Short mmCIF file of C-alpha atoms and ligand atoms in Angstrom, two decimals:
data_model
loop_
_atom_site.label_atom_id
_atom_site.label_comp_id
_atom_site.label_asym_id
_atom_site.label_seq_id
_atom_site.Cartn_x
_atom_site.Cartn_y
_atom_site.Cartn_z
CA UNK A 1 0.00 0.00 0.00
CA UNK A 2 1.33 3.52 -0.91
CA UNK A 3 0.76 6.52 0.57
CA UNK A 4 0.84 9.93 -0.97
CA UNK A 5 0.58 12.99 1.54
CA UNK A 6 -0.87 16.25 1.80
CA UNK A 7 2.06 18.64 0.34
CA UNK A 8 2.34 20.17 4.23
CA UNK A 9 1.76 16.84 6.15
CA UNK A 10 4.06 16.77 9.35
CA UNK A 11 5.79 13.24 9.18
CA UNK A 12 6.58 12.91 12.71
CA UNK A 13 2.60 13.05 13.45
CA UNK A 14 1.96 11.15 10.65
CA UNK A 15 4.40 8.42 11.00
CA UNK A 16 3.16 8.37 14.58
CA UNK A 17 -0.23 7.76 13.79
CA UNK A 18 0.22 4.78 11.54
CA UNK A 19 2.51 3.37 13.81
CA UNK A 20 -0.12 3.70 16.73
CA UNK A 21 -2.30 1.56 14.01
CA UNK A 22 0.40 -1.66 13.80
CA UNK A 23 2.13 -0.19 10.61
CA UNK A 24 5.71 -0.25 9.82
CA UNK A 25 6.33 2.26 7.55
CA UNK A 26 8.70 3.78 4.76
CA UNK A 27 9.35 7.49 3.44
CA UNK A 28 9.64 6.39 -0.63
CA UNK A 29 10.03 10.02 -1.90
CA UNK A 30 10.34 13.09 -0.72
CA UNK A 31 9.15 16.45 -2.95
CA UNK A 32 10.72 20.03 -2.48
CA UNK A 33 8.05 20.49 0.19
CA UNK A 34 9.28 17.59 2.35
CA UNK A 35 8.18 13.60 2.27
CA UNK A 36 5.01 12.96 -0.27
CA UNK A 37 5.21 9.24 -0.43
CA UNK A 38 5.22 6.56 1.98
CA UNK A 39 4.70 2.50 1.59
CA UNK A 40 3.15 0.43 4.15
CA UNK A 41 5.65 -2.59 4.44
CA UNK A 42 3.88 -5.98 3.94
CA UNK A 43 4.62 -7.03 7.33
CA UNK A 44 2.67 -4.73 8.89
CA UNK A 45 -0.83 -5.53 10.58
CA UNK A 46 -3.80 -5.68 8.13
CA UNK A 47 -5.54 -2.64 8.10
CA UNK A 48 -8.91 -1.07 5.62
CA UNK A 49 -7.93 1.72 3.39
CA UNK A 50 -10.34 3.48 4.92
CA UNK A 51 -8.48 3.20 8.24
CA UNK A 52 -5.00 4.98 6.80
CA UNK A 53 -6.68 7.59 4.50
CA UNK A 54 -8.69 8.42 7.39
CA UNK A 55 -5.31 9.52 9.11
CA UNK A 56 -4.55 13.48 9.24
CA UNK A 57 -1.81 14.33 6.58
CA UNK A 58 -2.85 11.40 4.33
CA UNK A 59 -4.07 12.47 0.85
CA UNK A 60 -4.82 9.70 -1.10
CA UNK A 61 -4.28 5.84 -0.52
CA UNK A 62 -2.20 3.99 -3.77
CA UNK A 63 -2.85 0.24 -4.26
CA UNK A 64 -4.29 -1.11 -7.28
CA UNK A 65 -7.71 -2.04 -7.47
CA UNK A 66 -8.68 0.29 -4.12
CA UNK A 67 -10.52 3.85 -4.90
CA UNK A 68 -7.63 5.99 -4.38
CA UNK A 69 -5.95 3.86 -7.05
CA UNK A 70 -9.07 4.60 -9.32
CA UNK A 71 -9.37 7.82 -8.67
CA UNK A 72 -5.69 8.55 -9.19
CA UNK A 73 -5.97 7.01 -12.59
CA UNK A 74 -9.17 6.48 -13.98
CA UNK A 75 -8.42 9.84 -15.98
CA UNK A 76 -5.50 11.48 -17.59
CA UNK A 77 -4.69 15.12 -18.32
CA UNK A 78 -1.07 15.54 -20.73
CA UNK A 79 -0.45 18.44 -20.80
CA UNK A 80 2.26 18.24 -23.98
CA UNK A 81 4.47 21.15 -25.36
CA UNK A 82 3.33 21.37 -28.94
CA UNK A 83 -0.10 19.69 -28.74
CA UNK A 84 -1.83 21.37 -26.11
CA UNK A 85 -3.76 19.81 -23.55
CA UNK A 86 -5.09 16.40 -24.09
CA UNK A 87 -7.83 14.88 -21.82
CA UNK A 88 -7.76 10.50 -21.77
CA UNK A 89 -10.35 8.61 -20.06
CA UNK A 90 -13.11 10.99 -21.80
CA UNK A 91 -16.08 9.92 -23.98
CA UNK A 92 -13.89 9.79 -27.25
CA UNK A 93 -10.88 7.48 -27.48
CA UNK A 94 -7.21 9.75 -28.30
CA UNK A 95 -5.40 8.79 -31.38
CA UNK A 96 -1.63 8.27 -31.21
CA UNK A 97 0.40 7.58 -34.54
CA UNK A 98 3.68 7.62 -35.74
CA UNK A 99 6.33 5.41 -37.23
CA UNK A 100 7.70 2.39 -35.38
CA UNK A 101 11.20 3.62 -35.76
CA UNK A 102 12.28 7.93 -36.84
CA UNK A 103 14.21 7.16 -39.89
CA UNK A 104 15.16 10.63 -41.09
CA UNK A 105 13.72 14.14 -40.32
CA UNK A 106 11.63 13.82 -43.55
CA UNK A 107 9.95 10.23 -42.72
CA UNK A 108 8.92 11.72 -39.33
CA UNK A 109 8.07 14.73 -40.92
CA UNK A 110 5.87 13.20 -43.33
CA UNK A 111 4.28 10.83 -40.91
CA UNK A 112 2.84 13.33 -38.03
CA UNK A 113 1.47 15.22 -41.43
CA UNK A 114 -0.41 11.95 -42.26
CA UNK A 115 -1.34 11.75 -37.97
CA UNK A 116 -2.22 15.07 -37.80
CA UNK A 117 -4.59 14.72 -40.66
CA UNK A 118 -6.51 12.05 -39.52
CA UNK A 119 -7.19 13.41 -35.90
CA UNK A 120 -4.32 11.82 -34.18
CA UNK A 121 -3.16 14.22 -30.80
CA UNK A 122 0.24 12.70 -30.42
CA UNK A 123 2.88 11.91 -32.85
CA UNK A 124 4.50 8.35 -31.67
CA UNK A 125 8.05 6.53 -33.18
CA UNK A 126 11.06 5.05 -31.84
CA UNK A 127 14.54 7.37 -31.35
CA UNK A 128 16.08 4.05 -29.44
CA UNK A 129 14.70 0.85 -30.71
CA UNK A 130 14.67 -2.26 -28.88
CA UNK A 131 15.78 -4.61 -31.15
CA UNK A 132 17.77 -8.35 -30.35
CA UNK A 133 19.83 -8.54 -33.46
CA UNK A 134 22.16 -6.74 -33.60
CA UNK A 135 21.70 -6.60 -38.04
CA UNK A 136 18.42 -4.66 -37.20
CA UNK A 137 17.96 -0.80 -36.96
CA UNK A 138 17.97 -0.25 -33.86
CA UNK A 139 17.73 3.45 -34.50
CA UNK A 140 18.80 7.01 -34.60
CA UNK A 141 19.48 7.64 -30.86
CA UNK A 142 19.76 11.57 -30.00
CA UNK A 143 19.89 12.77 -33.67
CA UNK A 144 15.92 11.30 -34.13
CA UNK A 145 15.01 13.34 -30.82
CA UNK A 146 15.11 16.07 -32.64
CA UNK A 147 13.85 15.33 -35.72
CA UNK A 148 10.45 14.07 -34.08
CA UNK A 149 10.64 17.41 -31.79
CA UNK A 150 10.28 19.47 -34.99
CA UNK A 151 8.14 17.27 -36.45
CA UNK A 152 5.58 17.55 -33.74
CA UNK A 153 5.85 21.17 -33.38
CA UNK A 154 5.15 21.80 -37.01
CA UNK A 155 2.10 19.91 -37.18
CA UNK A 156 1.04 20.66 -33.48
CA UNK A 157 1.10 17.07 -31.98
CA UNK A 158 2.40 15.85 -28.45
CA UNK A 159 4.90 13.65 -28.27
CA UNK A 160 5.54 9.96 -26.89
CA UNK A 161 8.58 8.32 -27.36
CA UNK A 162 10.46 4.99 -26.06
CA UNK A 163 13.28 5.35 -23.58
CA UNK A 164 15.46 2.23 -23.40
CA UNK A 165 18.46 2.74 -20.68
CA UNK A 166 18.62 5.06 -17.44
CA UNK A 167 21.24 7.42 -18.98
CA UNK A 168 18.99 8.24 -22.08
CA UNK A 169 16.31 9.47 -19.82
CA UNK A 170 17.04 12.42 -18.98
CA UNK A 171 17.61 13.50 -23.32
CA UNK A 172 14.10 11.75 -23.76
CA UNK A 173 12.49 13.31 -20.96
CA UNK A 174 13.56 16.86 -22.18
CA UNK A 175 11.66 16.23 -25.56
CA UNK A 176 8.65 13.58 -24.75
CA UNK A 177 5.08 14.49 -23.45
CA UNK A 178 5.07 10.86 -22.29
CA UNK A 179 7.64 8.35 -21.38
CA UNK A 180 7.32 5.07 -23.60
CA UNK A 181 8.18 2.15 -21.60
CA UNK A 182 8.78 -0.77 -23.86
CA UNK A 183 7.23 -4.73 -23.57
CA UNK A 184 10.96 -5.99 -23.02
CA UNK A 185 11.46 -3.07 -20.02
CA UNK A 186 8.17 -3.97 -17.93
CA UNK A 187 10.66 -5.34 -15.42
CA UNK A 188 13.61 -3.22 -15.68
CA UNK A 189 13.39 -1.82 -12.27
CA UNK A 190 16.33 0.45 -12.62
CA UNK A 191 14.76 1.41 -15.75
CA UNK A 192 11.44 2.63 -14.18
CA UNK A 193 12.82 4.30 -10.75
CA UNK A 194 14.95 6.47 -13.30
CA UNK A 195 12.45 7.33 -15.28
CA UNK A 196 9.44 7.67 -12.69
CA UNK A 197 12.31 10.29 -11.05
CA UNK A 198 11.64 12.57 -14.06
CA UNK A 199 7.97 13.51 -12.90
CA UNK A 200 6.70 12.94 -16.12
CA UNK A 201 3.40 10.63 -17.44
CA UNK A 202 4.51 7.35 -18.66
CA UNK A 203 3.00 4.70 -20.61
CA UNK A 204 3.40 1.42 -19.60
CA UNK A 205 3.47 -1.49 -22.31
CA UNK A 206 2.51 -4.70 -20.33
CA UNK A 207 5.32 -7.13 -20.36
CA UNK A 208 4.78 -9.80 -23.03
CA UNK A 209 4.07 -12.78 -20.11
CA UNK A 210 3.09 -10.63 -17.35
CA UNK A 211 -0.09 -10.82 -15.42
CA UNK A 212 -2.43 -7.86 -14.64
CA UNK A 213 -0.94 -7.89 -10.88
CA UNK A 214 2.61 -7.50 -12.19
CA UNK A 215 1.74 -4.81 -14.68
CA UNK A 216 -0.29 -3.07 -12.06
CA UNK A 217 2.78 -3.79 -9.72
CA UNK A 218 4.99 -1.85 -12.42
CA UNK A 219 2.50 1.04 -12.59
CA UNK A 220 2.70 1.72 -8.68
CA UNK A 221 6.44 1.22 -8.93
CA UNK A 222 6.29 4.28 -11.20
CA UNK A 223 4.39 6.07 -9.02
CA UNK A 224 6.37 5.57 -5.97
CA UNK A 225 9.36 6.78 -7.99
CA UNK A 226 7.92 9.98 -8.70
CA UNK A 227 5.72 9.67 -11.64
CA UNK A 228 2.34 11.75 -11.58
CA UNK A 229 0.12 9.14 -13.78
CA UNK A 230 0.48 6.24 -15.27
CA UNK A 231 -0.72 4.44 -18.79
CA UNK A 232 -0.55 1.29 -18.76
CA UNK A 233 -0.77 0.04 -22.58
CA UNK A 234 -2.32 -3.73 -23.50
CA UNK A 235 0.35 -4.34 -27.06
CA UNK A 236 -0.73 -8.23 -26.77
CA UNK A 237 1.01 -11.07 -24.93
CA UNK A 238 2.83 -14.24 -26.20
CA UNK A 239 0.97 -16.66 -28.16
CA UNK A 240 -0.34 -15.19 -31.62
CA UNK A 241 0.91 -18.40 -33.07
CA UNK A 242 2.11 -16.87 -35.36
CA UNK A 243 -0.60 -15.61 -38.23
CA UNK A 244 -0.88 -12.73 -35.62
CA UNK A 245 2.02 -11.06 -34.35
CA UNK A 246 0.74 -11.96 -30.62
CA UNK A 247 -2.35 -12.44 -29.10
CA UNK A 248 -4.48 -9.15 -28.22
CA UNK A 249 -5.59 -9.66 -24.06
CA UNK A 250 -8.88 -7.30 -24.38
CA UNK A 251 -10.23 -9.56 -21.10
CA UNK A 252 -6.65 -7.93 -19.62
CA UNK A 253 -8.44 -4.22 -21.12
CA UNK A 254 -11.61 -4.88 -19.41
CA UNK A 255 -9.78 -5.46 -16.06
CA UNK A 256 -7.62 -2.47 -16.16
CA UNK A 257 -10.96 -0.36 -16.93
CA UNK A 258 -13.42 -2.05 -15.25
CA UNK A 259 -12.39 -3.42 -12.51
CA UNK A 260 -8.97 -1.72 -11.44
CA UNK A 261 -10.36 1.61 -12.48
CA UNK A 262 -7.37 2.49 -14.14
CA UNK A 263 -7.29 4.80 -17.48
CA UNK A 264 -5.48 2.35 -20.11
CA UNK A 265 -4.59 1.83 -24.38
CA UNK A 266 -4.15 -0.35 -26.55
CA UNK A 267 -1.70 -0.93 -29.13
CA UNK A 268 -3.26 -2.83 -31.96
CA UNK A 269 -0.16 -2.88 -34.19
CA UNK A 270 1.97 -4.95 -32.38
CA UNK A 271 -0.74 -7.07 -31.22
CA UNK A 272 -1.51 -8.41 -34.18
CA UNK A 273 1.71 -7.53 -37.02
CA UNK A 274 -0.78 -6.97 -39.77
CA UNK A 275 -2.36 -3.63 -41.09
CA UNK A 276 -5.01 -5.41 -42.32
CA UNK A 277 -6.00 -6.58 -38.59
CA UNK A 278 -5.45 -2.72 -36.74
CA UNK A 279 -8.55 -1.38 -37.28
CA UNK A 280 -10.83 -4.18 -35.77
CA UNK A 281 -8.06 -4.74 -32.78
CA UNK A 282 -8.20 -1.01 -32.04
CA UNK A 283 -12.04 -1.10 -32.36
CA UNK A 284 -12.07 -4.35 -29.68
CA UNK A 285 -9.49 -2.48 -27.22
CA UNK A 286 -12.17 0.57 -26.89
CA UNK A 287 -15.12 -1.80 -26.70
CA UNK A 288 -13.21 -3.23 -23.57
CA UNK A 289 -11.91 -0.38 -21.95
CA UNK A 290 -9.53 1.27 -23.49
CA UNK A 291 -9.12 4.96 -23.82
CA UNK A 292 -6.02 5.51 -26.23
CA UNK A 293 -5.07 3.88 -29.50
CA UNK A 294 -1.49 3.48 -30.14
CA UNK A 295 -1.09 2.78 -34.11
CA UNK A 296 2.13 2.54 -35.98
CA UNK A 297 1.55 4.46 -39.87
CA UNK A 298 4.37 5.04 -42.26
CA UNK A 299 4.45 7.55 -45.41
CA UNK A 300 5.89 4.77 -47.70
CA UNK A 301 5.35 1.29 -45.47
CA UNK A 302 6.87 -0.95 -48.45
CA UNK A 303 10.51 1.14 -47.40
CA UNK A 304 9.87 1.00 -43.56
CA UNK A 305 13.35 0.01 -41.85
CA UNK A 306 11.19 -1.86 -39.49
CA UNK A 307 7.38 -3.15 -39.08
CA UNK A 308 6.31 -2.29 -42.13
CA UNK A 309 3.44 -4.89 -42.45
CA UNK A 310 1.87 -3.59 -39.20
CA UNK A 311 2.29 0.37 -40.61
CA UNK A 312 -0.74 1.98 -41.94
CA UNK A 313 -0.57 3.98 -44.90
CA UNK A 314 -2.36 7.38 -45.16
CA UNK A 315 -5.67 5.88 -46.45
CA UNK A 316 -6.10 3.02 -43.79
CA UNK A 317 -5.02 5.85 -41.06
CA UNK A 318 -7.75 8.30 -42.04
CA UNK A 319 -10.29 5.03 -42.06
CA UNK A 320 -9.26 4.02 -38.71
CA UNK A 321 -10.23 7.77 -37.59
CA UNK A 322 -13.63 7.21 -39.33
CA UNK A 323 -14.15 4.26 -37.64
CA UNK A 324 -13.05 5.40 -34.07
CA UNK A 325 -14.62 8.41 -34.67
CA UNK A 326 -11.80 10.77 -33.06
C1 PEP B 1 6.98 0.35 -29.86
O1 PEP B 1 5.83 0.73 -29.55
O2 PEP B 1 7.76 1.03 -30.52
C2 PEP B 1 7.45 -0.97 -29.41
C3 PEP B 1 8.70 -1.38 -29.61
O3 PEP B 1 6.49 -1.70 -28.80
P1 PEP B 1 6.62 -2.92 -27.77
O4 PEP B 1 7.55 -2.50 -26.68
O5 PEP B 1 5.21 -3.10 -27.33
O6 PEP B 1 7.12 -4.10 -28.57
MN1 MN B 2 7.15 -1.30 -33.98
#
């Protein structure tokens, strides 16, 4: 259980108070304005929620699945440096696109025109990708930071982006609206206490064989490391089989939403490795639960250094915005 404090809470009375209720607790983070976040260690004595938020100096209660959890999450509000102020959670799902990887300023260029265009309110792609062999692109590093900067100033988009390794955080962080944690990183621990220490949104991609309770243990592990909200993004789990890229957990959706309260996207593109298959995927992930589509578009797919069968040209992009209705 975390705890996140009112921004003048006295810790002495605080700490004092819990302790006088069996609890054994631990200062996670502390703000400019003195300790915000504490954690209830698991061997304290069981205690309600309602117990510890009633104490004075406690704001909200963290744990997934409780109502401060919910209420901490069941909405988002970005606000990004080129794109305004996005809202996620609302009535209408919010449209992210991009390229998988930032190939060259003119690719990136060319796709946020094509996102922009069909309603999209972030520009995605990958500076750093995450990529085994070492024959594949694994991308343009700082130089593409820039290049998708510019893009998504021109065409007035926010910005998410992947960040791969603790000492690229801080370069990613000074460009991104929203922190892209990759499938592969759900469980880098340094990873996330780096990049929660930024006090930016991330998004979350579940970890391809992770449960709901480990992805929902990654998005509090965020928190407690400083980050203000959390997205956790469904991008499909093993077992596609092949035909599809993976297999597309919308029950996982549902769960986030429905039952967890939490805010959460989808990523229909790498769930299923086919443009042919986004549309209905994305269309399945808001039917669940899901409040943001993550889709992967490229201005000339055939030449795409990477995913190109999953990248939707400028037609199927515009159709998908018809048929989310963004
Ligand atoms: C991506 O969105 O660029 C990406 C690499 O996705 P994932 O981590 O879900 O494979
Ligand atoms: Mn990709």
């Amino acid at each position: 259980m975390l705890l996140r404090l009112e921004p003048n809470a006295d810790l002495g009375r605080v700490r004092s108070a819990l302790q006088g209720l069996g609890l054994w607790v631990r200062v996670l983070r502390s703000s400019a304005d003195g300790p915000d976040m504490l954690r209830i260690e698991p061997h304290s004595r069981a205690v309600s929620h309602a117990e510890v938020a009633a104490v004075e100096g406690v704001r909200e209660v963290l744990s997934p699945g409780t109502e401060g959890a919910a209420r901490a999450q069941a909405r988002m509000t970005l606000q990004t440096r080129h794109g305004g102020q996005v809202e996620i959670g609302g009535e209408r799902a919010v449209l992210v696109a991009g390229p998988c990887a930032v190939e060259s300023a003119d690719q990136i260029a060319r796709a946020a025109e094509m996102a922009a265009e069909a309603g999209a309110r972030l520009l995605r792609g990958g500076a750093f990708k995450p990529r085994t062999s070492p024959h594949a692109f694994t991308g343009w590093g700082p130089r593409a930071l820039g290049w998708m900067d510019e893009a998504a100033r021109a065409f007035g988009l926010g910005l998410v982006t992947e960040v791969m390794a603790p000492e690229h955080v801080a370069e990613v962080a000074e460009i991104a609206d929203l922190l892209q944690v990759g499938t592969r990183n759900m469980d880098n621990l340094a990873l996330l206490d780096a990049i929660g220490a930024t006090g930016k949104p991330v998004l979350l991609k579940r970890g391809r064989t992770a449960s709901v309770a480990q992805w929902l243990a990654a998005v509090d592990r965020l928190m407690a490391a400083g980050a203000p909200s959390v997205l956790p993004c469904e991008r499909g789990v093993l077992g596609g089989g092949g035909e599809t890229r993976n297999l597309l957990d919308v029950g996982a959706i549902a769960l986030m939403r429905h039952v967890h309260g939490q805010v959460v996207a989808v990523d229909p593109s790498h769930a299923c490795g086919r443009r042919d298959l986004v549309t209905p995927l994305a269309l399945a992930g808001v039917a669940a639960g899901a409040s943001l589509v993550l889709v992967e578009c490229h201005p000339d797919a055939a030449a795409a250094l990477s995913d190109g069968a999953q990248s939707l040209n400028r037609d199927e992009l515009n159709a998908l915005r018809v048929a989310l209705a963004v």
